[in-house]
XYZ file of C-alpha atoms in Angstrom:
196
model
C 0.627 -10.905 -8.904
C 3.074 -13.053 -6.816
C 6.418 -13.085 -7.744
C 9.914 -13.919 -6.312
C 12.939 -11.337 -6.358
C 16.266 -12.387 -7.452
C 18.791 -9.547 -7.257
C 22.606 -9.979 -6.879
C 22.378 -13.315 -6.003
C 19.598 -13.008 -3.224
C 16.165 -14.231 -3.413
C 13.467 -12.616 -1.630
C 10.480 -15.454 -2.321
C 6.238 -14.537 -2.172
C 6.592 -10.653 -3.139
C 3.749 -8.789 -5.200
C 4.430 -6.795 -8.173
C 1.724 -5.052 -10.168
C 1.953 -2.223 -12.874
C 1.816 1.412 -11.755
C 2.000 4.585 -13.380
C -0.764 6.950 -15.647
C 0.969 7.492 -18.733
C 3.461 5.221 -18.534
C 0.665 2.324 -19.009
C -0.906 4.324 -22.206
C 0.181 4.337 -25.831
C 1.389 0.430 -25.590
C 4.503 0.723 -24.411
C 5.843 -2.433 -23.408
C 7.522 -1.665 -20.679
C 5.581 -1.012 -17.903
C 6.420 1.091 -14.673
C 6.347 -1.664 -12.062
C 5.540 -1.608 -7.982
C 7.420 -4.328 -6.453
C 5.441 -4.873 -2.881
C 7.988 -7.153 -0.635
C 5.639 -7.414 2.564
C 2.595 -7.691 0.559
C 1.744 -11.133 1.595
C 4.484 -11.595 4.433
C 4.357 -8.045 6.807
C 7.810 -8.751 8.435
C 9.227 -9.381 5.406
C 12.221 -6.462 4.345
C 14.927 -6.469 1.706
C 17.864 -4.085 2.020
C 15.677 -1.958 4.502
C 12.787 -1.820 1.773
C 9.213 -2.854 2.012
C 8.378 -1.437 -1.579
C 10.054 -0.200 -4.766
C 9.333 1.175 -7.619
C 10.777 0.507 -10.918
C 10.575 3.425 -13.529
C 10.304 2.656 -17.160
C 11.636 6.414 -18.235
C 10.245 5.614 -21.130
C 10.308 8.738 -22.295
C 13.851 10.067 -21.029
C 16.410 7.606 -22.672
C 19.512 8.137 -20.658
C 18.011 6.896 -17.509
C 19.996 9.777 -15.969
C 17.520 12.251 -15.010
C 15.495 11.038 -12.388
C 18.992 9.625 -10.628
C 20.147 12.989 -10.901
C 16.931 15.057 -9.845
C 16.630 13.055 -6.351
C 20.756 13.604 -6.079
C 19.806 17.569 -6.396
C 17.396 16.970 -4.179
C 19.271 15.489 -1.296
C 22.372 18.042 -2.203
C 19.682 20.978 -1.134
C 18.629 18.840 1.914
C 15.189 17.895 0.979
C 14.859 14.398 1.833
C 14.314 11.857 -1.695
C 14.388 8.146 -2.142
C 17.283 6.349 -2.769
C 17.306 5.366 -6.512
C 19.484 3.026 -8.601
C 19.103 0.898 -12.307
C 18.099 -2.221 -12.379
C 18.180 -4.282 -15.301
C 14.271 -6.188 -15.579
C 13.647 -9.608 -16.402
C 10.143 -11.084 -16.147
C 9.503 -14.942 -16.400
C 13.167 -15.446 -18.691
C 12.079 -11.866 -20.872
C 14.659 -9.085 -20.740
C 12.190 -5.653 -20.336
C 15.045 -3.296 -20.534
C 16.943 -1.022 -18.145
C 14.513 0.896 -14.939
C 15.428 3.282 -12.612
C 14.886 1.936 -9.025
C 13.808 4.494 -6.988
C 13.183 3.976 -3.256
C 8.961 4.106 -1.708
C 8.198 7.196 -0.126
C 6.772 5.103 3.111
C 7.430 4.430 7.115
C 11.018 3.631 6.656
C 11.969 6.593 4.471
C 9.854 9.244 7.219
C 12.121 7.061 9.499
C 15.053 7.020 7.600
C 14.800 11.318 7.338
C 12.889 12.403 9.858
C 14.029 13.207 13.530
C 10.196 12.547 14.314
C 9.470 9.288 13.722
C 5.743 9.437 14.244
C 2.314 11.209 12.212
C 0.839 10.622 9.132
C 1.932 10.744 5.677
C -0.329 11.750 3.105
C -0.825 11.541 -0.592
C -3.994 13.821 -1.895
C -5.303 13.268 -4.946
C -6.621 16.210 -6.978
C -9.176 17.582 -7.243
C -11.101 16.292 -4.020
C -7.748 15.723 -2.531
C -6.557 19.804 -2.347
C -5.343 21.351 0.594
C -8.201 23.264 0.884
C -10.391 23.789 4.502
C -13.614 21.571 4.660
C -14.073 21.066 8.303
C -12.888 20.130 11.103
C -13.300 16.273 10.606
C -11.246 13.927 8.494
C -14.219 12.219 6.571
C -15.152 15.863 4.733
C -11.139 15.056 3.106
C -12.605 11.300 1.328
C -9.691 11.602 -1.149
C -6.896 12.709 1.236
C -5.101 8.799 0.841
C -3.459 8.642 3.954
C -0.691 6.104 3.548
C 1.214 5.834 6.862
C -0.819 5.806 9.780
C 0.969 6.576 12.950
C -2.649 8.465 14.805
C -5.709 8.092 14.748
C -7.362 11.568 14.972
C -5.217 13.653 12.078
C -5.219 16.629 14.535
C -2.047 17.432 12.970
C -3.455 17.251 9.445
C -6.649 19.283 10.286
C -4.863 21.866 12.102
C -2.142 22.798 9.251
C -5.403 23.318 7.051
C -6.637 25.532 9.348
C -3.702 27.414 9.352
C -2.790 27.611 5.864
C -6.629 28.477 4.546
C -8.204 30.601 7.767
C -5.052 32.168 9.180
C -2.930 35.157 8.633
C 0.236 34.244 6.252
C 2.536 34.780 9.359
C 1.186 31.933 10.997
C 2.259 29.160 8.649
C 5.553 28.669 10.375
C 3.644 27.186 13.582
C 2.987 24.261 10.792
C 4.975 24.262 8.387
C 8.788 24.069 7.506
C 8.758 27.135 5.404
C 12.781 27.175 4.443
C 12.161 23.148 3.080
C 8.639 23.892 1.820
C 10.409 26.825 0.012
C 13.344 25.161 -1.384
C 10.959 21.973 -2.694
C 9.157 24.340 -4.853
C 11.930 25.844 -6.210
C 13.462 22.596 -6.834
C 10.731 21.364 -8.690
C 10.862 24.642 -10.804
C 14.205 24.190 -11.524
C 13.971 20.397 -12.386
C 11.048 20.567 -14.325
C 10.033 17.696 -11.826
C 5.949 18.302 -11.944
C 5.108 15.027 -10.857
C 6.281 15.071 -7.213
């Protein structure tokens, strides 16, 4: 829906803002994980470096600490994470409670973290969208989401799939960043943090 953003002061005008989340939307909670879209209807439109946010109901974690501290972990090991704050949420005059305000993974985080500030960033969604081979051409991958497109041909994509499903193991680091892919996974391990 359109909305305006007033945050210290500021007010960003003709934003969109619709609910997100899976299981934060069931059970009737009332507070609802929101996606606030700032260059939904105005592309050149920014705030504070941001073109999208998310606001996190942590409905089920009542401190509000852990996700703030998980993404802090994360950037102490050097795996890039969003930027994430609280904001207090108030919707036409209604106070919705306390969110955590955690930064869209999007073009100006890769920028933001990344020395290579071109390719494709990708969000599969299981099951269609696993990392498994199915061809040489992006339309056998119809569930692969890509969300920032920098090319047009996904050579990059195809290839690592190659690599990681029809190559020897000792080939992976011509694709992949093995010590960060490594210390990701442990990090989720160790922060319990299964939706990443």
């Amino acid at each position: 829906v359109p909305a305006d953003l007033d945050y210290g002061g500021v007010t960003v005008t003709n934003i969109a803002v619709r609910l997100k989340g899976n299981s934060s939307l069931s059970a009737g909670r009332t507070q609802p994980s929101l996606k606030v879209d700032i260059n939904y209807y105005r592309p050149d439109l920014e705030f504070d470096g941001l073109n999208k946010l998310n606001l996190h109901n942590v409905s089920t974690e009542q401190s509000h600490l852990s996700e703030y501290l998980s993404y802090g972990a994360w950037r102490a090991m050097n795996v890039p994470a969003p930027r994430t704050g609280w904001a207090e949420v108030w919707i036409n005059g209604k106070k919705y409670g306390t969110y955590t305000s955690v930064e869209e993974f999007d073009q100006g985080f890769i920028k933001r973290n990344f020395d290579y500030k071109q390719g494709d960033l990708y969000k599969p969604e299981p099951p269609a969208g696993t990392l498994t081979w199915r061809g040489g051409s992006i339309s056998n991958y119809p569930v692969v989401n890509w969300e920032l497109q920098e090319t047009t041909d996904h050579a990059a994509f195809i290839h690592f799939l190659d690599v990681l499903n029809r190559q020897p193991v000792s080939a992976l680091s011509q694709v992949l960043d093995l010590n960060g892919a490594l210390t990701y996974l442990a990090g989720i391990v160790a922060l319990g943090n299964w939706d990443a």
